[in-house]
Structures are given as C-alpha cells and as structure tokens.
CSV table of C-alpha atoms in Angstrom, one decimal:
chain,number,residue,atom,x,y,z
A,1,THR,CA,-32.1,5.6,2.8
A,2,GLY,CA,-32.6,9.1,4.1
A,3,ARG,CA,-32.8,7.8,7.7
A,4,GLU,CA,-29.7,5.7,7.3
A,5,LEU,CA,-27.7,8.6,5.9
A,6,ALA,CA,-28.9,10.9,8.7
A,7,SER,CA,-27.9,8.5,11.4
A,8,SER,CA,-24.4,7.8,9.9
A,9,CYS,CA,-21.2,9.7,10.4
A,10,SER,CA,-20.4,12.4,7.9
A,11,SER,CA,-17.8,10.5,6.0
A,12,PHE,CA,-20.0,7.4,5.6
A,13,ALA,CA,-23.0,9.5,4.6
A,14,THR,CA,-21.0,11.5,2.1
A,15,ASP,CA,-19.6,8.3,0.5
A,16,LYS,CA,-23.1,6.7,0.3
A,17,ALA,CA,-24.8,9.8,-1.0
A,18,SER,CA,-22.1,10.2,-3.8
A,19,ARG,CA,-22.6,6.6,-4.8
A,20,ILE,CA,-26.4,6.9,-4.9
A,21,PHE,CA,-26.2,10.1,-7.0
A,22,SER,CA,-23.6,8.7,-9.3
A,23,GLY,CA,-25.5,5.4,-9.9
A,24,LEU,CA,-28.8,7.3,-10.5
A,25,THR,CA,-27.2,9.7,-13.0
A,26,VAL,CA,-25.2,7.1,-14.8
A,27,ASN,CA,-28.3,4.8,-15.3
A,28,LEU,CA,-30.4,7.8,-16.5
A,29,LEU,CA,-27.8,8.8,-19.0
A,30,LEU,CA,-27.3,5.3,-20.3
A,31,MET,CA,-31.0,4.7,-20.6
A,32,TYR,CA,-31.6,8.0,-22.5
A,33,PHE,CA,-28.6,7.9,-24.9
A,34,VAL,CA,-27.8,4.2,-25.3
A,35,GLY,CA,-31.0,2.4,-24.3
A,36,ASN,CA,-31.7,-0.8,-22.4
A,37,ILE,CA,-28.6,-2.6,-23.8
A,38,GLY,CA,-26.3,0.1,-22.3
A,39,VAL,CA,-27.9,-0.3,-18.9
A,40,ALA,CA,-27.8,-4.1,-19.2
A,41,LEU,CA,-24.1,-4.1,-20.2
A,42,TYR,CA,-23.2,-1.8,-17.4
A,43,ALA,CA,-25.0,-4.1,-15.0
A,44,VAL,CA,-23.0,-7.0,-16.3
A,45,TYR,CA,-19.8,-5.0,-15.7
A,46,SER,CA,-21.0,-4.3,-12.1
A,47,GLN,CA,-21.4,-8.1,-11.7
A,48,LEU,CA,-17.8,-8.6,-12.9
A,49,ARG,CA,-16.6,-6.2,-10.2
A,50,PHE,CA,-18.7,-8.1,-7.6
A,51,ILE,CA,-17.3,-11.4,-8.7
A,52,LEU,CA,-13.7,-10.1,-8.5
A,53,ARG,CA,-14.3,-8.8,-5.0
A,54,ILE,CA,-15.7,-12.1,-3.9
A,55,LEU,CA,-12.7,-14.0,-5.2
A,56,ALA,CA,-10.0,-11.7,-3.9
A,57,GLY,CA,-11.9,-9.7,-1.3
A,58,GLY,CA,-10.0,-11.2,1.6
A,59,ALA,CA,-7.0,-9.1,0.5
A,60,LEU,CA,-8.9,-5.9,1.1
A,61,GLN,CA,-9.8,-7.0,4.6
A,62,THR,CA,-6.2,-7.8,5.2
A,63,ILE,CA,-5.2,-4.2,4.3
A,64,SER,CA,-7.8,-2.8,6.7
A,65,THR,CA,-6.7,-4.9,9.7
A,66,LEU,CA,-2.9,-5.5,9.2
A,67,GLY,CA,-2.4,-2.1,7.6
A,68,SER,CA,-3.9,-0.3,10.6
A,69,MET,CA,-1.6,-2.2,13.0
A,70,LEU,CA,1.5,-1.4,10.9
A,71,TYR,CA,0.6,2.2,10.7
A,72,GLY,CA,0.4,2.3,14.5
A,73,GLU,CA,4.2,1.9,14.4
A,74,ARG,CA,4.5,4.2,11.4
A,75,ASP,CA,5.9,1.3,9.4
A,76,PHE,CA,5.5,2.6,5.9
A,77,TYR,CA,8.0,0.2,4.5
A,78,ALA,CA,5.9,-2.8,5.7
A,79,LEU,CA,2.7,-1.2,4.3
A,80,ARG,CA,4.3,-1.0,0.9
A,81,LYS,CA,5.6,-4.5,1.2
A,82,MET,CA,2.2,-5.8,2.3
A,83,LEU,CA,0.6,-4.1,-0.7
A,84,SER,CA,3.2,-5.6,-3.0
A,85,LEU,CA,2.6,-9.1,-1.7
A,86,LEU,CA,-1.1,-8.8,-1.9
A,87,SER,CA,-0.9,-7.4,-5.4
A,88,LYS,CA,1.2,-10.3,-6.6
A,89,TYR,CA,-1.2,-13.0,-5.4
A,90,THR,CA,-4.5,-11.3,-6.1
A,91,TYR,CA,-3.5,-10.3,-9.6
A,92,ALA,CA,-3.1,-14.0,-10.4
A,93,LEU,CA,-6.9,-14.3,-9.7
A,94,VAL,CA,-7.5,-11.2,-11.8
A,95,ALA,CA,-5.6,-12.8,-14.7
A,96,ALA,CA,-7.4,-16.1,-14.4
A,97,LEU,CA,-10.8,-14.3,-14.4
A,98,MET,CA,-9.9,-12.3,-17.4
A,99,ALA,CA,-8.6,-15.3,-19.4
A,100,GLY,CA,-11.7,-17.4,-18.6
A,101,LEU,CA,-14.1,-14.7,-19.6
A,102,PHE,CA,-12.2,-13.8,-22.7
A,103,CYS,CA,-12.6,-17.4,-23.8
A,104,PHE,CA,-16.2,-17.8,-22.8
A,105,SER,CA,-17.6,-14.2,-23.4
A,106,ALA,CA,-20.6,-15.4,-25.4
A,107,PRO,CA,-21.9,-17.9,-22.7
A,108,PHE,CA,-21.3,-15.4,-20.0
A,109,LEU,CA,-23.4,-12.8,-21.8
A,110,ASN,CA,-26.1,-15.4,-22.6
A,111,SER,CA,-26.4,-16.2,-18.9
A,112,TYR,CA,-27.6,-12.6,-18.4
A,113,GLY,CA,-30.0,-12.8,-21.2
A,114,ILE,CA,-27.9,-10.6,-23.5
A,115,ALA,CA,-27.5,-11.7,-27.1
A,116,ALA,CA,-23.9,-12.4,-27.9
A,117,GLU,CA,-23.7,-10.0,-30.9
A,118,PRO,CA,-20.3,-8.9,-32.2
A,119,ASP,CA,-20.7,-5.4,-30.5
A,120,THR,CA,-21.6,-6.8,-27.1
A,121,VAL,CA,-18.8,-9.4,-27.1
A,122,LEU,CA,-16.3,-6.7,-28.1
A,123,SER,CA,-17.7,-4.5,-25.4
A,124,LEU,CA,-17.4,-7.2,-22.7
A,125,ARG,CA,-13.8,-7.8,-23.6
A,126,ILE,CA,-12.9,-4.1,-23.5
A,127,MET,CA,-14.5,-4.0,-20.0
A,128,LEU,CA,-12.4,-7.0,-19.0
A,129,LEU,CA,-9.3,-4.9,-19.7
A,130,SER,CA,-10.4,-2.5,-17.0
A,131,LEU,CA,-10.3,-5.1,-14.2
A,132,PRO,CA,-6.6,-4.7,-13.5
A,133,PHE,CA,-6.9,-1.0,-13.0
A,134,LEU,CA,-10.1,-1.4,-11.0
A,135,TRP,CA,-8.3,-3.8,-8.6
A,136,LEU,CA,-5.3,-1.5,-8.3
A,137,ASN,CA,-7.6,1.4,-7.3
A,138,ASP,CA,-9.4,-0.8,-4.7
A,139,LEU,CA,-6.1,-1.8,-3.1
A,140,LEU,CA,-4.8,1.8,-3.0
A,141,ALA,CA,-8.1,3.1,-1.6
A,142,ARG,CA,-8.0,0.7,1.3
A,143,LEU,CA,-4.7,2.2,2.5
A,144,TYR,CA,-6.3,5.5,3.4
A,145,PRO,CA,-8.3,4.2,6.4
A,146,SER,CA,-5.2,2.3,7.5
A,147,VAL,CA,-3.2,5.5,7.7
A,148,GLN,CA,-6.0,7.4,9.5
A,149,ARG,CA,-7.0,9.5,6.5
A,150,GLN,CA,-10.7,8.7,6.3
A,151,ARG,CA,-11.8,12.1,5.2
A,152,LEU,CA,-9.3,12.3,2.3
A,153,SER,CA,-10.4,8.8,1.3
A,154,VAL,CA,-14.1,9.9,1.1
A,155,LEU,CA,-13.2,13.1,-0.7
A,156,LEU,CA,-11.2,11.2,-3.4
A,157,LEU,CA,-13.8,8.5,-3.8
A,158,THR,CA,-16.5,11.1,-4.2
A,159,LEU,CA,-14.4,12.8,-6.8
A,160,GLN,CA,-14.1,9.5,-8.7
A,161,ASN,CA,-17.8,8.6,-8.3
A,162,VAL,CA,-19.4,12.0,-9.1
A,163,VAL,CA,-17.0,14.1,-11.1
A,164,LEU,CA,-14.7,11.6,-13.0
A,165,LYS,CA,-17.3,8.9,-13.8
A,166,ILE,CA,-20.1,11.3,-14.9
A,167,LEU,CA,-17.8,13.7,-16.8
A,168,LEU,CA,-16.3,10.8,-18.8
A,169,LEU,CA,-19.7,9.4,-19.5
A,170,LEU,CA,-20.8,12.8,-20.9
A,171,LEU,CA,-17.8,12.8,-23.2
A,172,CYS,CA,-18.7,9.4,-24.5
A,173,VAL,CA,-22.3,10.4,-24.9
A,174,ALA,CA,-21.2,13.4,-27.0
A,175,ALA,CA,-19.0,11.1,-29.1
A,176,ILE,CA,-22.1,8.8,-29.7
A,177,SER,CA,-24.3,11.8,-30.6
A,178,ARG,CA,-21.9,13.9,-32.7
A,179,LEU,CA,-19.3,11.4,-34.0
A,180,HIS,CA,-21.8,8.6,-34.5
A,181,TRP,CA,-19.8,6.1,-32.5
A,182,ARG,CA,-21.4,2.7,-31.9
A,183,SER,CA,-23.1,3.1,-28.6
A,184,VAL,CA,-22.4,-0.2,-26.9
A,185,PRO,CA,-18.6,-0.2,-27.5
A,186,ALA,CA,-18.6,3.5,-26.4
A,187,VAL,CA,-20.0,2.4,-23.0
A,188,ALA,CA,-17.2,-0.2,-22.7
A,189,VAL,CA,-14.6,2.4,-23.5
A,190,TRP,CA,-16.1,4.7,-20.8
A,191,CYS,CA,-15.8,1.9,-18.2
A,192,LEU,CA,-12.1,1.4,-19.2
A,193,LEU,CA,-11.3,5.1,-19.0
A,194,VAL,CA,-12.9,5.4,-15.6
A,195,GLU,CA,-10.9,2.5,-14.2
A,196,LEU,CA,-7.7,3.7,-15.9
A,197,LEU,CA,-7.9,7.2,-14.5
A,198,SER,CA,-9.2,6.4,-11.0
A,199,PRO,CA,-5.8,5.1,-9.6
A,200,ALA,CA,-4.3,8.5,-10.7
A,201,VAL,CA,-6.9,10.3,-8.5
A,202,THR,CA,-6.3,7.9,-5.6
A,203,LEU,CA,-2.5,8.5,-5.8
A,204,LEU,CA,-3.1,12.3,-5.3
A,205,GLY,CA,-2.9,11.9,-1.5
A,206,LEU,CA,-0.8,8.8,-1.0
A,207,GLU,CA,2.4,10.4,0.3
A,208,ASP,CA,3.9,9.3,3.6
A,209,GLN,CA,2.6,11.6,6.4
A,210,THR,CA,5.5,11.0,8.6
A,211,ASP,CA,6.2,13.4,11.4
A,212,ARG,CA,9.8,14.2,12.5
A,213,SER,CA,9.6,11.8,15.4
A,214,CYS,CA,9.5,8.9,12.9
A,215,HIS,CA,12.3,8.3,10.3
A,216,SER,CA,12.7,5.4,7.9
A,217,PHE,CA,15.6,4.7,5.5
A,218,SER,CA,17.0,1.8,3.6
A,219,ILE,CA,20.5,0.7,2.5
A,220,THR,CA,21.4,-2.0,0.0
A,221,GLY,CA,23.0,-5.2,1.4
A,222,LYS,CA,26.6,-4.2,0.8
A,223,ALA,CA,29.2,-3.4,3.4
A,224,GLU,CA,30.3,-0.2,1.8
A,225,ASN,CA,26.8,1.3,2.2
A,226,VAL,CA,26.8,0.9,6.0
A,227,ALA,CA,28.4,4.3,6.3
A,228,ASP,CA,25.1,5.9,5.1
A,229,ILE,CA,23.6,5.0,8.4
A,230,HIS,CA,25.7,7.6,10.2
A,231,ARG,CA,24.3,10.4,7.9
A,232,GLU,CA,20.7,9.2,8.4
A,233,ILE,CA,21.1,9.0,12.2
A,234,ASP,CA,22.7,12.5,12.3
A,235,LEU,CA,19.7,13.9,10.4
A,236,PHE,CA,17.2,12.2,12.7
A,237,CYS,CA,19.0,13.6,15.8
A,238,GLN,CA,19.1,17.1,14.4
A,239,GLN,CA,15.4,17.1,13.6
A,240,ASN,CA,14.4,15.8,17.1
A,241,GLY,CA,16.9,17.7,19.3
A,242,ILE,CA,18.9,14.7,20.3
A,243,PRO,CA,22.4,15.6,21.5
A,244,ARG,CA,25.2,14.8,19.0
A,245,ASN,CA,27.0,12.4,21.4
A,246,LYS,CA,24.0,10.2,21.6
A,247,GLY,CA,23.6,10.2,17.8
A,248,VAL,CA,27.2,9.1,17.3
A,249,LEU,CA,26.8,6.3,19.8
A,250,LEU,CA,23.5,5.1,18.1
A,251,ALA,CA,25.1,5.3,14.6
A,252,ILE,CA,28.0,3.1,15.7
A,253,ALA,CA,25.5,0.6,17.2
A,254,PHE,CA,23.4,0.4,14.1
A,255,GLU,CA,26.4,0.0,11.9
A,256,GLU,CA,27.4,-3.0,14.0
A,257,ALA,CA,23.9,-4.5,13.5
A,258,ALA,CA,23.9,-3.9,9.7
A,259,LEU,CA,27.4,-5.4,9.3
A,260,ASN,CA,26.3,-8.4,11.4
A,261,ILE,CA,23.3,-9.0,9.1
A,262,ILE,CA,25.4,-8.6,5.9
A,263,ASN,CA,28.2,-10.9,7.1
A,264,HIS,CA,25.8,-13.7,7.9
A,265,ASN,CA,23.6,-13.6,4.7
A,266,GLU,CA,24.8,-14.2,1.2
A,267,HIS,CA,21.7,-12.7,-0.4
A,268,VAL,CA,20.6,-9.5,1.4
A,269,SER,CA,19.4,-7.0,-1.1
A,270,MET,CA,18.0,-4.5,1.4
A,271,ILE,CA,18.2,-3.5,5.1
A,272,ASP,CA,15.5,-1.2,6.3
A,273,ILE,CA,15.7,0.8,9.5
A,274,CYS,CA,12.9,2.7,11.1
A,275,LEU,CA,13.3,5.1,14.1
A,276,LEU,CA,10.4,6.2,16.2
A,277,LEU,CA,10.5,8.4,19.3
A,278,GLU,CA,7.9,7.4,21.9
A,279,GLU,CA,7.7,8.7,25.5
A,280,GLY,CA,11.4,9.2,26.0
A,281,SER,CA,12.4,5.9,24.2
A,282,LEU,CA,13.7,5.3,20.8
A,283,ILE,CA,11.9,2.3,19.1
A,284,VAL,CA,14.2,0.8,16.4
A,285,ARG,CA,13.0,-1.6,13.8
A,286,ILE,CA,15.7,-3.3,11.7
A,287,ARG,CA,14.4,-5.4,8.8
A,288,ASP,CA,16.2,-7.3,6.0
A,289,ASP,CA,15.1,-9.7,3.3
A,290,GLY,CA,17.8,-12.3,3.8
A,291,ALA,CA,17.6,-15.9,5.0
A,292,PRO,CA,16.1,-16.5,8.5
A,293,PHE,CA,18.7,-15.0,11.0
A,294,ASP,CA,18.2,-13.8,14.5
A,295,PRO,CA,21.0,-11.3,15.2
A,296,LEU,CA,20.1,-11.2,18.9
A,297,ALA,CA,20.7,-14.9,19.5
A,298,PHE,CA,23.7,-15.5,17.2
A,299,VAL,CA,27.1,-16.2,18.8
A,300,ASP,CA,30.2,-16.7,16.6
A,301,ASP,CA,32.6,-18.8,18.6
A,302,GLU,CA,35.3,-18.4,15.9
A,303,ASP,CA,35.1,-14.6,16.0
A,304,ILE,CA,38.1,-13.9,18.2
A,305,LEU,CA,38.1,-10.2,17.6
A,306,GLN,CA,34.3,-10.0,18.2
A,307,MET,CA,33.6,-8.2,14.9
A,308,ASN,CA,30.4,-10.1,14.1
A,309,ASN,CA,28.3,-9.1,17.0
A,310,ILE,CA,26.1,-6.2,18.3
A,311,ARG,CA,27.5,-5.9,21.8
A,312,LEU,CA,27.0,-2.1,21.9
A,313,LEU,CA,23.4,-2.2,20.7
A,314,GLU,CA,22.6,-5.0,23.1
A,315,ARG,CA,24.0,-2.9,26.0
A,316,LEU,CA,21.9,0.1,25.0
A,317,THR,CA,18.7,-1.9,24.6
A,318,ASP,CA,16.3,-2.6,27.5
A,319,GLN,CA,13.7,-4.5,25.3
A,320,LYS,CA,14.3,-6.5,22.2
A,321,THR,CA,12.4,-9.0,20.0
A,322,TYR,CA,12.9,-10.9,16.8
A,323,THR,CA,10.3,-12.2,14.5
A,324,ARG,CA,10.1,-13.5,10.9
A,325,ILE,CA,7.3,-11.8,9.0
A,326,MET,CA,6.4,-11.7,5.3
A,327,ASN,CA,9.7,-13.5,4.5
A,328,MET,CA,11.8,-10.9,6.3
A,329,ASN,CA,13.8,-10.8,9.5
A,330,ASN,CA,12.4,-8.2,11.9
A,331,THR,CA,14.4,-7.0,14.9
A,332,VAL,CA,12.7,-4.5,17.2
A,333,LEU,CA,14.6,-2.7,19.9
A,334,SER,CA,13.6,-0.2,22.6
A,335,ILE,CA,16.4,2.2,23.7
A,336,ARG,CA,16.1,4.6,26.7
A,337,LEU,CA,17.8,7.7,25.5
A,338,GLU,CA,19.0,8.6,29.0
A,339,ALA,CA,20.7,5.2,29.2
A,340,ALA,CA,22.3,5.8,25.8
A,341,GLU,CA,23.7,9.1,27.0
A,342,ASN,CA,25.2,7.4,30.1
A,343,ASP,CA,26.8,4.6,28.1
A,344,GLY,CA,28.2,7.2,25.7
A,345,ALA,CA,29.8,9.1,28.7
A,346,ASN,CA,31.2,5.8,30.1
A,347,ASP,CA,32.7,4.9,26.7
A,348,GLY,CA,34.2,8.3,26.2
A,349,THR,CA,32.2,8.9,23.0
A,350,CYS,CA,31.8,12.6,22.0
C-alpha cells in the first residue's frame, strides 16, 4: 500500500490515505465500543453501498465522460440537465432496492450470518434510509472531476471521510456510553447522519466557475420575454470589451432566433442561450425543450413578411449545426466578430 501511494499522484494518494485512515479508525471504534455486531452491521451497510453502485454505477461513469465533454464548452446548463436525468432514472433503482430490502430485511441479514433480532432489523432499515443521500452525494461528487476541480474534490472527500465520519461516530459513541443508547441502532443512526450531511459538504464548492468569456442565461418560452435577450447580450459585450454596435446586431439576431422557436412550438417552457468567446469567434448555443425543430432548415412559404426566420443570424454565421440531444433542440453557431461588425456597418446598425 505504501509503494502504491508513493507512486501515485498527490490527489489520488491523499484520497486513498484518507479512506484507509478513516476505515481503520471507524472499525477500531466500533469494535471497542459496540463489539463484533457493530463491525458486522457496518460491513453489511458497506455491501449495500457496493450493491447500489453495481446496479446504477453506469450513471457515475456517464458523468465522468459526458460531463467532461460538456464542460469543455462551459455548458453548465447541460451539466445540470444531465444530472437531473441521471437522478430520475437511478433513483428508481434506489427506490426498488430500498423497497425490496425493507420487505426482506431478515433474510438479507441471515445471508450474512447475522441473527435477525429486532435491533438489527431496525438498524438495517435505518441504514436503508441513508441510501438516497448516499447516491446524491456520489452523483454530486462526480461533477468535480468533470469541471476540472480535482483538488477540491479530494479535499471535500477527505473532509467527509476523516472529519465528518469520525466526528459523528464519536458523538454516537458518547451517546452509547453516557446516555445508554442501544449500541446497534446508534450505529445505524450514525450511518444515516453521515450520508445526510455529506451532500451539504459536497455542495460547498459546486458553484459555476464561469469566466467572463462565457455567459449563459435562460428565458421562458413566451414572446414577451424575448426582450430580456438584449439586456443579457449588452452585459456580455460590456464584460468582454465588444463594441456596442456589434452587441445590438447580435441581440437582434438572437431575438429573431428565439421568436422563431416560440412561434413553431406550442410547448416551449425554456430557451437557454450560451455565449462563449474563443479565438476571435463567438460560439453560440441555443437550446430549447420543445418538440423536434431545426430552425436552420425551416422555411415558411406562407410567411410573406418573413417574420418567422433567422435571416440575420444566418448571414452572420460561418458555421452552424443542429442536433437533438437529451430531448432538447440544440443549435450551435460560430460567428466571426469581425464579420458581425462589417454586417452591422452595411446594415447601418449603430
């Protein structure tokens, strides 16, 4: 173990060392104050965590791979949407596991050689209540590597493993010794408290670390909210030193796109726009949760006044793509800011 830690990177070695120290300390405390049954019950709980990660572990891998790609575009909205979708489906597995073990607590304990006494059955069921919080913490913790915050991830996990877990266990041990709590249920309450408070520790550093070259905002799918786009574009241009005439032209173009989406979807609850400056170009991502609709390919032959199009945005754009991902329309445009300035001059925009 020492050789493995010495040859590892500092973050990996710190994480491993904290887990080893935490596991050793926890087992020694349980053995001394609770006895073999406390250690056995904690081992059963560790197996529950292992079973859950086997059943829903693919979701964690999805966060690591897909999340890192989305962060490459500073797509914080998609990161949150991905986490929401994964939570919805994986929590169905968590609920099924909890319901099954609530009904078959005694056979499950017997399979590990633990007598299904009233205290141990009660303790197992208390531990089951901690699984939703355990899974939430695992999902949140996987976001840190995705957004390139590995050191903070290790720091917070070490805080959970060493400080939070051991401190709470010492409090439960004190309650067993001085308040004469029943030791086995106290161990279960300790597991529940650890998993209940761990997500709060994880959330300490989960704010969007977006620099000024990246700006995301959303509007609801109503025509009267399209005017908010102008204010957001103006703020983005001020923060990044983009001339005002360019900002006005871009705002008009994005308003066209938003109106086009709203006019051709009856059920659009949200339109999300992300702006990213990259090597002299403005990368624009327009996303909505309406029915499948490609604004770049749509042509309304009955629109005599040409109100339902994005002609200005198409003229400014030198690259454009449309995809349907996670039940949402995604339009990505690349705009050369020099070209935008020239078009603004030709149109007389000021």
